[in-house]
GROMACS .gro file of C-alpha atoms in nm:
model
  330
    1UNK     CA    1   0.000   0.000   0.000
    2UNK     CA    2   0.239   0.289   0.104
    3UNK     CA    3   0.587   0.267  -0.066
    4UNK     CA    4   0.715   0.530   0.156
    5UNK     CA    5   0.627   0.841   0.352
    6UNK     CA    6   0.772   1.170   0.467
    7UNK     CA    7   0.729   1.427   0.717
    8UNK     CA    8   0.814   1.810   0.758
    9UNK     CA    9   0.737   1.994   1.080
   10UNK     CA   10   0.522   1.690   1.214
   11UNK     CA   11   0.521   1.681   1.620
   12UNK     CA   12   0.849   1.697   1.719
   13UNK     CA   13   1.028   1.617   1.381
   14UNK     CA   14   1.148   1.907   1.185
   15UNK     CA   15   1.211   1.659   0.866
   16UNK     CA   16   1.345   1.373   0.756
   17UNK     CA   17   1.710   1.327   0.600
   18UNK     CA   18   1.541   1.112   0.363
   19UNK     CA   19   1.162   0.979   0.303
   20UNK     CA   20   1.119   0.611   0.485
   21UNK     CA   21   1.099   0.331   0.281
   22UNK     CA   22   0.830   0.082   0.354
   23UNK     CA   23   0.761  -0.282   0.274
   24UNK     CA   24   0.483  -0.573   0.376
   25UNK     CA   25   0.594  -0.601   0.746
   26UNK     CA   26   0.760  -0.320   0.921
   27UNK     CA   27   0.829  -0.259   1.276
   28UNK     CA   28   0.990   0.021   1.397
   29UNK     CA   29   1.238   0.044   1.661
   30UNK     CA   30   1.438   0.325   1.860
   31UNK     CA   31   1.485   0.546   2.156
   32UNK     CA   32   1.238   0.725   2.358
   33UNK     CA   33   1.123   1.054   2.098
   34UNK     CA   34   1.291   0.886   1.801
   35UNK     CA   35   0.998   0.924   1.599
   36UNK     CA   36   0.802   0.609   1.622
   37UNK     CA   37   0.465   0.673   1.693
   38UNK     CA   38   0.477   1.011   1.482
   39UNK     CA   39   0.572   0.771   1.156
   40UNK     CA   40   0.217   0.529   1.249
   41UNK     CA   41   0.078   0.863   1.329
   42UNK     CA   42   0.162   1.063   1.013
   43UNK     CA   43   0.043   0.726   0.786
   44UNK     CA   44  -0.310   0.735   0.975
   45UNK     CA   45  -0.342   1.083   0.878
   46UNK     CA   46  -0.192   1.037   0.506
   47UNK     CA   47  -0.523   0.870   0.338
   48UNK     CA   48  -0.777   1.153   0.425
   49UNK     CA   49  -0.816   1.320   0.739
   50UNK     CA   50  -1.126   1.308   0.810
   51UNK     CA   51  -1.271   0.981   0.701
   52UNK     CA   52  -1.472   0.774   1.023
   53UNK     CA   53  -1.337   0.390   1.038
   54UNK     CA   54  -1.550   0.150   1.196
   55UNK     CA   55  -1.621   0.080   1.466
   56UNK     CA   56  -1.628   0.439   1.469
   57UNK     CA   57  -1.990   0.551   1.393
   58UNK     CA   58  -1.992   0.741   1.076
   59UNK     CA   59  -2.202   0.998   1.202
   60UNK     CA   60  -1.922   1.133   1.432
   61UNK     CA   61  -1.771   1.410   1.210
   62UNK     CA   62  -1.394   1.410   1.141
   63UNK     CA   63  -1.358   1.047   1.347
   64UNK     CA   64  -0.980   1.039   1.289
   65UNK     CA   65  -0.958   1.429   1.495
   66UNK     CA   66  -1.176   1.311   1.737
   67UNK     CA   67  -0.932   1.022   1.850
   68UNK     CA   68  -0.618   1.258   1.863
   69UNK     CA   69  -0.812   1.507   2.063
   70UNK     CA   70  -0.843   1.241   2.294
   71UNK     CA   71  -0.452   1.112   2.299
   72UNK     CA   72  -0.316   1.485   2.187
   73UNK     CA   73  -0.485   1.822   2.241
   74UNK     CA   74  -0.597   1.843   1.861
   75UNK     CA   75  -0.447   1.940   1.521
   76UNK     CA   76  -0.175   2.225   1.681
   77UNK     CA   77  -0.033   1.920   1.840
   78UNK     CA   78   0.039   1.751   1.538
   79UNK     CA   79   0.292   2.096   1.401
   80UNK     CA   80   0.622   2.128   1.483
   81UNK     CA   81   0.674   2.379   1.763
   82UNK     CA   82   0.323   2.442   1.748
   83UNK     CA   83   0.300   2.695   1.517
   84UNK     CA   84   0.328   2.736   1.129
   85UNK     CA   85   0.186   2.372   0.875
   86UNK     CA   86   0.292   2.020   0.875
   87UNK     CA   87   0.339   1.824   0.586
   88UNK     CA   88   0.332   1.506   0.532
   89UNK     CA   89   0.408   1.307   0.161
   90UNK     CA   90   0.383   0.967   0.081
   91UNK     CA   91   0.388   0.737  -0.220
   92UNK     CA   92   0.198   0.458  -0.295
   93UNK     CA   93   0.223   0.126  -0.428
   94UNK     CA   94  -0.004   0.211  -0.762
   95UNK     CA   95   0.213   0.475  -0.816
   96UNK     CA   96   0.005   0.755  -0.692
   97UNK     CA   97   0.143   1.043  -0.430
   98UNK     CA   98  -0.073   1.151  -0.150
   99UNK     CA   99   0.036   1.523   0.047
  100UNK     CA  100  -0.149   1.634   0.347
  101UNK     CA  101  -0.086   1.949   0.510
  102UNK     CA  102  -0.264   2.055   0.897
  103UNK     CA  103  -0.245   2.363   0.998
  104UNK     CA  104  -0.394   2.455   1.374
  105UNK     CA  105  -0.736   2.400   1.266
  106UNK     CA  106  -0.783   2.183   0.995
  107UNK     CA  107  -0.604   1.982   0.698
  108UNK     CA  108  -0.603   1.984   0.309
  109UNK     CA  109  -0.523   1.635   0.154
  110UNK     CA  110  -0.406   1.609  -0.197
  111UNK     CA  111  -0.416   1.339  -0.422
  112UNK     CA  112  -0.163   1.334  -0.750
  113UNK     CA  113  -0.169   1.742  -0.683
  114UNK     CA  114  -0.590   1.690  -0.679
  115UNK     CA  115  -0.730   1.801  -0.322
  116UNK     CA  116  -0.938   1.515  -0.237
  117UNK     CA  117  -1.309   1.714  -0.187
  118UNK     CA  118  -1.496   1.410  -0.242
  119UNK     CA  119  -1.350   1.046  -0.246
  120UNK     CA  120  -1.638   0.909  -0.376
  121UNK     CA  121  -1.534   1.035  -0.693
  122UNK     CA  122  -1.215   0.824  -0.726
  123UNK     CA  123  -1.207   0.541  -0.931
  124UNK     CA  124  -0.941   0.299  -1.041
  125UNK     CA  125  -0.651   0.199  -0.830
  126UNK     CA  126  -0.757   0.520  -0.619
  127UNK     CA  127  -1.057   0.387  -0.512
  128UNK     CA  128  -0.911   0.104  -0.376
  129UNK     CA  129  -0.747   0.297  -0.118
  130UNK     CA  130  -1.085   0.275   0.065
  131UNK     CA  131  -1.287   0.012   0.176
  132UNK     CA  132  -1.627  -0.032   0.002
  133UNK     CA  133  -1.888  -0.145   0.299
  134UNK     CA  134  -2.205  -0.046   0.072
  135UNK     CA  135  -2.287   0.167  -0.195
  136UNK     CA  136  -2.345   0.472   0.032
  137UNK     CA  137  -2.046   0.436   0.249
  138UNK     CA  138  -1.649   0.411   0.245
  139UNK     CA  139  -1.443   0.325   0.546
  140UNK     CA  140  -1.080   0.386   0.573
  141UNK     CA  141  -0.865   0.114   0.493
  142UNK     CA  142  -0.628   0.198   0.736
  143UNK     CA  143  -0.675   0.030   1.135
  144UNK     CA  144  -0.465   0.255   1.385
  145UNK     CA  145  -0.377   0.067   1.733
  146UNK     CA  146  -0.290   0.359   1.943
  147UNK     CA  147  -0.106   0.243   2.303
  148UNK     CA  148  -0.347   0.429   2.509
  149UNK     CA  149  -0.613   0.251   2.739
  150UNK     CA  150  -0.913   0.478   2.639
  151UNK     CA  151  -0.902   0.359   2.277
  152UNK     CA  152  -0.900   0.030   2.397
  153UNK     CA  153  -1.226   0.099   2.648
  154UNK     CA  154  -1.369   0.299   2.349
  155UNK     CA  155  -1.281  -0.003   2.124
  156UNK     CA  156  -1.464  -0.293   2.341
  157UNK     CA  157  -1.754  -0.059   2.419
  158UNK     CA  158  -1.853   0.005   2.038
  159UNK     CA  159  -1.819  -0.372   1.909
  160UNK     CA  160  -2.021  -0.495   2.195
  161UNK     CA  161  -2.302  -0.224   2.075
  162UNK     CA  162  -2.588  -0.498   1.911
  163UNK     CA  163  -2.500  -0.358   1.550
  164UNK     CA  164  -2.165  -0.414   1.563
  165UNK     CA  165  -2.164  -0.726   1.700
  166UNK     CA  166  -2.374  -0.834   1.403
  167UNK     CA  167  -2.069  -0.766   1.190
  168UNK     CA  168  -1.811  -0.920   1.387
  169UNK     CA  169  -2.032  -1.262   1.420
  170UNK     CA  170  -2.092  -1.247   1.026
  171UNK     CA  171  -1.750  -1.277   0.973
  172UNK     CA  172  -1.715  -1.605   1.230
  173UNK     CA  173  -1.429  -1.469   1.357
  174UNK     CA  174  -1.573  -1.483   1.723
  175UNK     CA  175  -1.499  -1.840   1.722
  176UNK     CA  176  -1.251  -1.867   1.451
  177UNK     CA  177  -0.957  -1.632   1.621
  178UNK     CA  178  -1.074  -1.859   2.000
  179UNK     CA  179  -0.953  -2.101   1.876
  180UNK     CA  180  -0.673  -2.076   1.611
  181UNK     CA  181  -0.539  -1.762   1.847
  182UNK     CA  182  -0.656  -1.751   2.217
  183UNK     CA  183  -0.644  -2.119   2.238
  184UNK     CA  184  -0.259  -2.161   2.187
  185UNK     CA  185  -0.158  -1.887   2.439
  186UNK     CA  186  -0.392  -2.007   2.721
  187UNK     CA  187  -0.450  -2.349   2.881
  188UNK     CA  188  -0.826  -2.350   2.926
  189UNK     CA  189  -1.022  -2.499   2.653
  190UNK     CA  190  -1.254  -2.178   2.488
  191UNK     CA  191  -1.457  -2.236   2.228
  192UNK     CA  192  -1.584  -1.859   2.070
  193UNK     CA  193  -1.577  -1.508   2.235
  194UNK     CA  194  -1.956  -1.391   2.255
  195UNK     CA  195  -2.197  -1.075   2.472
  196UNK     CA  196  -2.300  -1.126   2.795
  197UNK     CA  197  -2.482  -0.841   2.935
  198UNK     CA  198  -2.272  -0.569   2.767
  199UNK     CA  199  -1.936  -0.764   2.818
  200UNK     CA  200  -1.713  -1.002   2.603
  201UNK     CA  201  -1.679  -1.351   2.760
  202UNK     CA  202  -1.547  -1.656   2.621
  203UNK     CA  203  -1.698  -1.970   2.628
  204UNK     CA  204  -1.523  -2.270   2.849
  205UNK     CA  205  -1.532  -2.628   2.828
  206UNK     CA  206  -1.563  -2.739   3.121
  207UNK     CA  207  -1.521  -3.125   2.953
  208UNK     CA  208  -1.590  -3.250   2.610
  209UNK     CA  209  -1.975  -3.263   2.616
  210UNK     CA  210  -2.038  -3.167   2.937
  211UNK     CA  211  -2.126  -2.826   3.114
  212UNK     CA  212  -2.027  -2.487   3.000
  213UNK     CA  213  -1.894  -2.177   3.162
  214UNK     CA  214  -1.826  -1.807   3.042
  215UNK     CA  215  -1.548  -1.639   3.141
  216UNK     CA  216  -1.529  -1.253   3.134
  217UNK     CA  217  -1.267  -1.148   2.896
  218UNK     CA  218  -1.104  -0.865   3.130
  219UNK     CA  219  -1.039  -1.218   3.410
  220UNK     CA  220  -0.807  -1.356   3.120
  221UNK     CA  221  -0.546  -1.055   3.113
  222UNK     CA  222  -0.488  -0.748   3.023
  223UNK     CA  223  -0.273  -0.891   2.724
  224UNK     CA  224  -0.547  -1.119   2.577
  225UNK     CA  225  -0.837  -0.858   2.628
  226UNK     CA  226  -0.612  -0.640   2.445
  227UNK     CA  227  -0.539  -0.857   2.104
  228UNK     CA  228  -0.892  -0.979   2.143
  229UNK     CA  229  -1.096  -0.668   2.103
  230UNK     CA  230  -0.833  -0.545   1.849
  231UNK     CA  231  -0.824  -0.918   1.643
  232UNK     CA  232  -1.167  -0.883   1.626
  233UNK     CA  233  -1.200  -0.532   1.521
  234UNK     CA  234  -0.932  -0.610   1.248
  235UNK     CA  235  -1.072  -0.967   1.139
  236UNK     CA  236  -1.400  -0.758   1.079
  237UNK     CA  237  -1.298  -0.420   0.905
  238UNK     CA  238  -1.055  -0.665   0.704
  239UNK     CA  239  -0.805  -0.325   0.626
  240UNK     CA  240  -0.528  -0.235   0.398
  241UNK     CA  241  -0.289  -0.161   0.647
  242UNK     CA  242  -0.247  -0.153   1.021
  243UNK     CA  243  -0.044   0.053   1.273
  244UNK     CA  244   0.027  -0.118   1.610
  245UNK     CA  245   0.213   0.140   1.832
  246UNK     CA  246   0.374  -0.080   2.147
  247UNK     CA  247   0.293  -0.383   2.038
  248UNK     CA  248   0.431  -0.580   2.339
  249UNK     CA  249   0.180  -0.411   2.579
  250UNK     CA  250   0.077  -0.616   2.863
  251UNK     CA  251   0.183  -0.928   2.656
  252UNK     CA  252   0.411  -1.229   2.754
  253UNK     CA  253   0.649  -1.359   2.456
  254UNK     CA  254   0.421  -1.650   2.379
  255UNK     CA  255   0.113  -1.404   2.306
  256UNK     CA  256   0.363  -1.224   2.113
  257UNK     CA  257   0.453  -1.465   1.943
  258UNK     CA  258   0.103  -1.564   1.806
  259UNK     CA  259   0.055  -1.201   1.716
  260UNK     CA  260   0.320  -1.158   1.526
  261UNK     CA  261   0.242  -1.475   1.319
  262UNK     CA  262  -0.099  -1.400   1.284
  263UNK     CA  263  -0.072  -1.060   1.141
  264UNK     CA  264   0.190  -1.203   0.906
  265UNK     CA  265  -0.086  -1.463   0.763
  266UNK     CA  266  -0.272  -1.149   0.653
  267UNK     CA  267  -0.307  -0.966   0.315
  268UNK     CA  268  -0.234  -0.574   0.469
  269UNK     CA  269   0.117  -0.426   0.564
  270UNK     CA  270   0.236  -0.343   0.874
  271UNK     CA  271   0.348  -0.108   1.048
  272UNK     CA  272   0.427  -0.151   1.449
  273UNK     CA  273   0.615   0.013   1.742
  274UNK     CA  274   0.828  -0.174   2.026
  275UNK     CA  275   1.036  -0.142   2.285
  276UNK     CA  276   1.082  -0.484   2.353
  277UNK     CA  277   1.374  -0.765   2.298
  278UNK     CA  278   1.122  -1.058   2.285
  279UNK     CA  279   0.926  -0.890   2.020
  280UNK     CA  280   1.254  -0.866   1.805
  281UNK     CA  281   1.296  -1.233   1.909
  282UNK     CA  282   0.980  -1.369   1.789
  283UNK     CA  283   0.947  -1.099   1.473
  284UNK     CA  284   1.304  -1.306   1.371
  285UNK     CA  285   1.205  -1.684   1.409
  286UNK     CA  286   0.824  -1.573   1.289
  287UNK     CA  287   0.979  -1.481   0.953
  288UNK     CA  288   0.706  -1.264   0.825
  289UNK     CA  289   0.701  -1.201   0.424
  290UNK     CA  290   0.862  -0.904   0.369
  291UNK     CA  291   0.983  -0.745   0.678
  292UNK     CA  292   1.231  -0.564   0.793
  293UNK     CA  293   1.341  -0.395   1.118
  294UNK     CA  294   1.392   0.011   1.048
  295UNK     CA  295   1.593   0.146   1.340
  296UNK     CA  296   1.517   0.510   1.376
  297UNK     CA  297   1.731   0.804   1.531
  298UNK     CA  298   1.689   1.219   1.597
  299UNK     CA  299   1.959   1.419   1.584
  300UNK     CA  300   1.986   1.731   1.831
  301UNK     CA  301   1.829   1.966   1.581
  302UNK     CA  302   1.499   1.696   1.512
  303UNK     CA  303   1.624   1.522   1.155
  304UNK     CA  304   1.502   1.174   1.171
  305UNK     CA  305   1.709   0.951   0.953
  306UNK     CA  306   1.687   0.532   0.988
  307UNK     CA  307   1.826   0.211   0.880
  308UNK     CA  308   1.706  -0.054   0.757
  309UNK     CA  309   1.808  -0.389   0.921
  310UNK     CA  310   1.693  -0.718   0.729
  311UNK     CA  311   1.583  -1.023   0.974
  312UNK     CA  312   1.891  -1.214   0.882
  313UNK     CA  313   2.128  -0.897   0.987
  314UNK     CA  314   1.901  -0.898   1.325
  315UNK     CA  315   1.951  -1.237   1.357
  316UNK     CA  316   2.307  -1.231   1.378
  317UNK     CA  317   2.324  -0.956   1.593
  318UNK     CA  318   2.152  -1.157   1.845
  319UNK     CA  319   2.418  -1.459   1.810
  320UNK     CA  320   2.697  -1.188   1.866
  321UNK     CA  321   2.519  -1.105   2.177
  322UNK     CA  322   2.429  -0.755   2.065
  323UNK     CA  323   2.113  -0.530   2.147
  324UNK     CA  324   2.050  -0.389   1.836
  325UNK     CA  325   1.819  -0.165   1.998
  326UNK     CA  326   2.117   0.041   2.158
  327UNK     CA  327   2.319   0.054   1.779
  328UNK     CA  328   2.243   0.378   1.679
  329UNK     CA  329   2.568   0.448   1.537
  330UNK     CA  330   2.545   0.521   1.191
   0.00000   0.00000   0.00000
């Protein structure tokens, strides 16, 4: 989907030395304020501003703003120094280049030099940039995974609404990702995820054929409430491309594990944060098509620049003994 992508004067990056070159399966690694979650950030904001993605209702105007109000304090957040326009330029894989400036109070988004006024006009490979739900309504094909708790709340609260939950269950993937997911991180025998009085619970076993139990879905840890609300959300919406920032939170290296594989089995690229050795661990013996570690630094006066580390080349960094995480000479 995106090729590569580019900021000037977004949050606290004044530019890049050079625009960051993406593939299937990216995740990003680096110091505290290197630029990570600005990069999943900046690609969120790159397709069209203002466009609602499920489970978002469509009726909330300018959906994506509405979630950064909530993590930031709105668009002046988003400029450099807080003052002047951000810009932000990517490519795409059809060959098409996307610009989006924000100033304090708003944003312009231009397609091919074309500001994008209405997207249901697009046809062609351009169209495909959204999802097409039904003939009156587009969703964005990208699924951000911010690492903030009341996107999560906000997240379980909307697919357990009766309408949404109609979507998820259409798709069978509240028994499908039970059991080829939760299933292989947990020792209990669960059968599908389902609504109990405005809650998710999973349905126990308690032996082959005999009674069952449900087991509220917050009682199975924070980690596994986490991926399934967000598995389920993605499984559903079915998007392009997905941002994960901090995609270790509140998992242990098995549950990693399983993520990592699973969003590799997937059609849509990748883009995710982390922090964490184990998730460089797993990401290597996973062996996701297409990925690559980019290692990101800021110099003193806010250029981001990267490189580009291939699995093998993290792989033998680990047999060295090496923390490639601290290797930000370059």
């Amino acid at each position: 989907m995106f090729k590569s992508i580019n900021l000037t004067d977004f949050k606290g990056i004044r530019k890049c030395e050079k625009p960051i070159e993406l593939s299937k399966f990216n995740l990003l690694i680096g110091p505290n304020n290197s630029g990570k979650t600005s990069i999943l950030e900046a690609l969120y904001l790159s397709i069209n501003p203002w466009i609602s993605p499920w489970p978002f209702n469509k009726t909330e105007d300018r959906a994506k703003m509405i979630l950064f109000n909530k993590i930031h304090s709105g668009w002046i957040s988003l400029i450099y120094r807080y003052y002047g326009l951000s810009k932000l330029e990517s490519t795409l894989n059809v060959g098409s280049r996307i610009s989006v400036l924000i100033g304090s109070h708003d944003a312009i988004c231009f397609i091919d030099g074309k500001e994008l006024t209405d997207f249901k006009s697009l046809s062609g490979a351009l169209r495909n940039l959204y999802i097409i739900k039904s003939d009156d309504e587009l969703a964005d094909c990208i699924a951000y995974i911010p690492s903030d708790n009341r996107f999560l709340s906000r997240l379980i609260e909307l697919i357990t609404k009766k309408e949404n939950w109609f979507k998820v269950q259409k798709t069978d993937v509240h028994s499908k990702i039970v059991k080829d997911f939760v299933s292989k991180v947990v020792s209990d025998d669960f059968t599908d995820v389902t609504i109990q009085f405005s809650e998710m619970v999973v349905r126990r076993e308690i032996k082959p054929g005999g009674s069952t139990a449900y087991i509220d879905v917050r009682d199975l840890g924070d980690g596994v409430e986490r991926f399934l609300a967000v598995g389920l959300w993605l499984e559903a919406l079915n998007p392009k491309m997905v941002l994960w920032d901090d995609l270790e939170a509140s998992a242990h290296p098995a549950l990693i594990s399983q993520i990592i594989r699973w969003l590799g089995e997937h059609d849509w690229q990748v883009v995710a944060t982390t922090h964490s050795l184990d998730v460089l661990h797993e990401f290597v013996l996973a062996e996701p098509e297409d990925a690559r570690v980019i290692q990101l630094k800021k110099s003193k006066n806010d250029v981001l620049s990267y490189k580009v580390l291939s699995l093998k080349e993290v792989e033998e960094l680990f047999k060295r003994g090496l923390d490639v995480r601290k290797l930000l000479n370059w």
